[in-house]
Amino acid sequence: MVLTQRIKRMAKNLKLKMARVEHDLTQRDLADAIGVTRQTIGLIEAGKYNPSLGLCIAICKRLDKTLDQLFWEENKNEN
């Protein structure tokens, strides 16, 4: 169960990392653009920090993505 949660979290954060790389931005570039530290972006991408809604929106605006595209998780029944 814990492994499944970690995999889901990693997949979500890969979306963020891929969007950042598509815009040719470093973690520092993105952080500076939205007013947070590079460490914050690194922690979000590593799945160790859950950003606030406001931070998610700022990230999405800078990366020209929607909340759904970067942060939505599919809920699938695990039986």
PDB file of C-alpha atoms in Angstrom:
ATOM      1  CA  MET A   1       0.000   0.000   0.000  1.00  0.00           C
ATOM      2  CA  VAL A   2       2.742   2.462   0.943  1.00  0.00           C
ATOM      3  CA  LEU A   3       4.706   1.616  -2.216  1.00  0.00           C
ATOM      4  CA  THR A   4       1.635   2.275  -4.365  1.00  0.00           C
ATOM      5  CA  GLN A   5       1.194   5.692  -2.749  1.00  0.00           C
ATOM      6  CA  ARG A   6       4.861   6.532  -3.364  1.00  0.00           C
ATOM      7  CA  ILE A   7       4.597   5.533  -7.017  1.00  0.00           C
ATOM      8  CA  LYS A   8       1.492   7.694  -7.479  1.00  0.00           C
ATOM      9  CA  ARG A   9       3.207  10.640  -5.806  1.00  0.00           C
ATOM     10  CA  MET A  10       6.281  10.214  -8.016  1.00  0.00           C
ATOM     11  CA  ALA A  11       4.151  10.071 -11.174  1.00  0.00           C
ATOM     12  CA  LYS A  12       2.389  13.300 -10.211  1.00  0.00           C
ATOM     13  CA  ASN A  13       5.639  15.088  -9.552  1.00  0.00           C
ATOM     14  CA  LEU A  14       7.145  13.829 -12.788  1.00  0.00           C
ATOM     15  CA  LYS A  15       4.464  15.854 -14.560  1.00  0.00           C
ATOM     16  CA  LEU A  16       5.761  18.981 -12.852  1.00  0.00           C
ATOM     17  CA  LYS A  17       9.377  18.181 -13.628  1.00  0.00           C
ATOM     18  CA  MET A  18       8.598  17.413 -17.274  1.00  0.00           C
ATOM     19  CA  ALA A  19       6.667  20.678 -17.678  1.00  0.00           C
ATOM     20  CA  ARG A  20       9.550  22.602 -16.119  1.00  0.00           C
ATOM     21  CA  VAL A  21      12.091  20.949 -18.420  1.00  0.00           C
ATOM     22  CA  GLU A  22       9.849  21.578 -21.466  1.00  0.00           C
ATOM     23  CA  HIS A  23      10.102  25.289 -20.650  1.00  0.00           C
ATOM     24  CA  ASP A  24      13.893  24.951 -20.317  1.00  0.00           C
ATOM     25  CA  LEU A  25      13.770  26.089 -16.692  1.00  0.00           C
ATOM     26  CA  THR A  26      15.959  24.990 -13.821  1.00  0.00           C
ATOM     27  CA  GLN A  27      14.458  24.515 -10.389  1.00  0.00           C
ATOM     28  CA  ARG A  28      15.997  27.871  -9.450  1.00  0.00           C
ATOM     29  CA  ASP A  29      14.496  29.600 -12.511  1.00  0.00           C
ATOM     30  CA  LEU A  30      11.012  28.363 -11.639  1.00  0.00           C
ATOM     31  CA  ALA A  31      11.468  29.166  -7.962  1.00  0.00           C
ATOM     32  CA  ASP A  32      12.619  32.721  -8.706  1.00  0.00           C
ATOM     33  CA  ALA A  33       9.701  33.261 -11.085  1.00  0.00           C
ATOM     34  CA  ILE A  34       7.109  32.341  -8.458  1.00  0.00           C
ATOM     35  CA  GLY A  35       8.829  33.624  -5.324  1.00  0.00           C
ATOM     36  CA  VAL A  36       9.892  30.458  -3.515  1.00  0.00           C
ATOM     37  CA  THR A  37      13.226  28.754  -2.905  1.00  0.00           C
ATOM     38  CA  ARG A  38      14.846  26.223  -5.182  1.00  0.00           C
ATOM     39  CA  GLN A  39      14.584  23.751  -2.306  1.00  0.00           C
ATOM     40  CA  THR A  40      10.799  24.136  -2.297  1.00  0.00           C
ATOM     41  CA  ILE A  41      10.599  23.172  -5.972  1.00  0.00           C
ATOM     42  CA  GLY A  42      12.970  20.272  -5.347  1.00  0.00           C
ATOM     43  CA  LEU A  43      10.848  19.009  -2.464  1.00  0.00           C
ATOM     44  CA  ILE A  44       7.653  19.254  -4.510  1.00  0.00           C
ATOM     45  CA  GLU A  45       9.265  17.314  -7.359  1.00  0.00           C
ATOM     46  CA  ALA A  46      10.573  14.726  -4.873  1.00  0.00           C
ATOM     47  CA  GLY A  47       7.087  14.301  -3.420  1.00  0.00           C
ATOM     48  CA  LYS A  48       8.188  15.458   0.024  1.00  0.00           C
ATOM     49  CA  TYR A  49       6.187  18.689   0.146  1.00  0.00           C
ATOM     50  CA  ASN A  50       2.536  19.337  -0.614  1.00  0.00           C
ATOM     51  CA  PRO A  51       2.236  22.859  -2.008  1.00  0.00           C
ATOM     52  CA  SER A  52      -0.631  25.161  -1.122  1.00  0.00           C
ATOM     53  CA  LEU A  53      -3.315  25.831  -3.702  1.00  0.00           C
ATOM     54  CA  GLY A  54      -1.872  29.297  -4.264  1.00  0.00           C
ATOM     55  CA  LEU A  55       1.563  27.867  -4.964  1.00  0.00           C
ATOM     56  CA  CYS A  56       0.090  25.254  -7.316  1.00  0.00           C
ATOM     57  CA  ILE A  57      -1.685  28.020  -9.234  1.00  0.00           C
ATOM     58  CA  ALA A  58       1.504  30.102  -9.473  1.00  0.00           C
ATOM     59  CA  ILE A  59       3.427  27.091 -10.793  1.00  0.00           C
ATOM     60  CA  CYS A  60       0.703  26.335 -13.330  1.00  0.00           C
ATOM     61  CA  LYS A  61       0.590  29.923 -14.585  1.00  0.00           C
ATOM     62  CA  ARG A  62       4.358  30.038 -15.080  1.00  0.00           C
ATOM     63  CA  LEU A  63       4.375  26.678 -16.896  1.00  0.00           C
ATOM     64  CA  ASP A  64       1.251  27.406 -18.978  1.00  0.00           C
ATOM     65  CA  LYS A  65      -0.539  24.355 -17.560  1.00  0.00           C
ATOM     66  CA  THR A  66      -3.794  23.777 -15.730  1.00  0.00           C
ATOM     67  CA  LEU A  67      -4.090  22.401 -12.215  1.00  0.00           C
ATOM     68  CA  ASP A  68      -5.488  19.213 -13.724  1.00  0.00           C
ATOM     69  CA  GLN A  69      -2.508  18.806 -16.019  1.00  0.00           C
ATOM     70  CA  LEU A  70       0.081  19.111 -13.254  1.00  0.00           C
ATOM     71  CA  PHE A  71      -1.541  18.105  -9.999  1.00  0.00           C
ATOM     72  CA  TRP A  72      -4.648  15.990 -10.627  1.00  0.00           C
ATOM     73  CA  GLU A  73      -4.464  12.390  -9.427  1.00  0.00           C
ATOM     74  CA  GLU A  74      -6.715   9.691 -10.771  1.00  0.00           C
ATOM     75  CA  ASN A  75      -8.547   7.802  -8.041  1.00  0.00           C
ATOM     76  CA  LYS A  76      -8.573   4.171  -9.012  1.00  0.00           C
ATOM     77  CA  ASN A  77     -10.035   1.488  -6.816  1.00  0.00           C
ATOM     78  CA  GLU A  78      -7.314  -0.690  -5.362  1.00  0.00           C
ATOM     79  CA  ASN A  79      -8.719  -4.099  -4.540  1.00  0.00           C
TER      80      ASN A  79
END
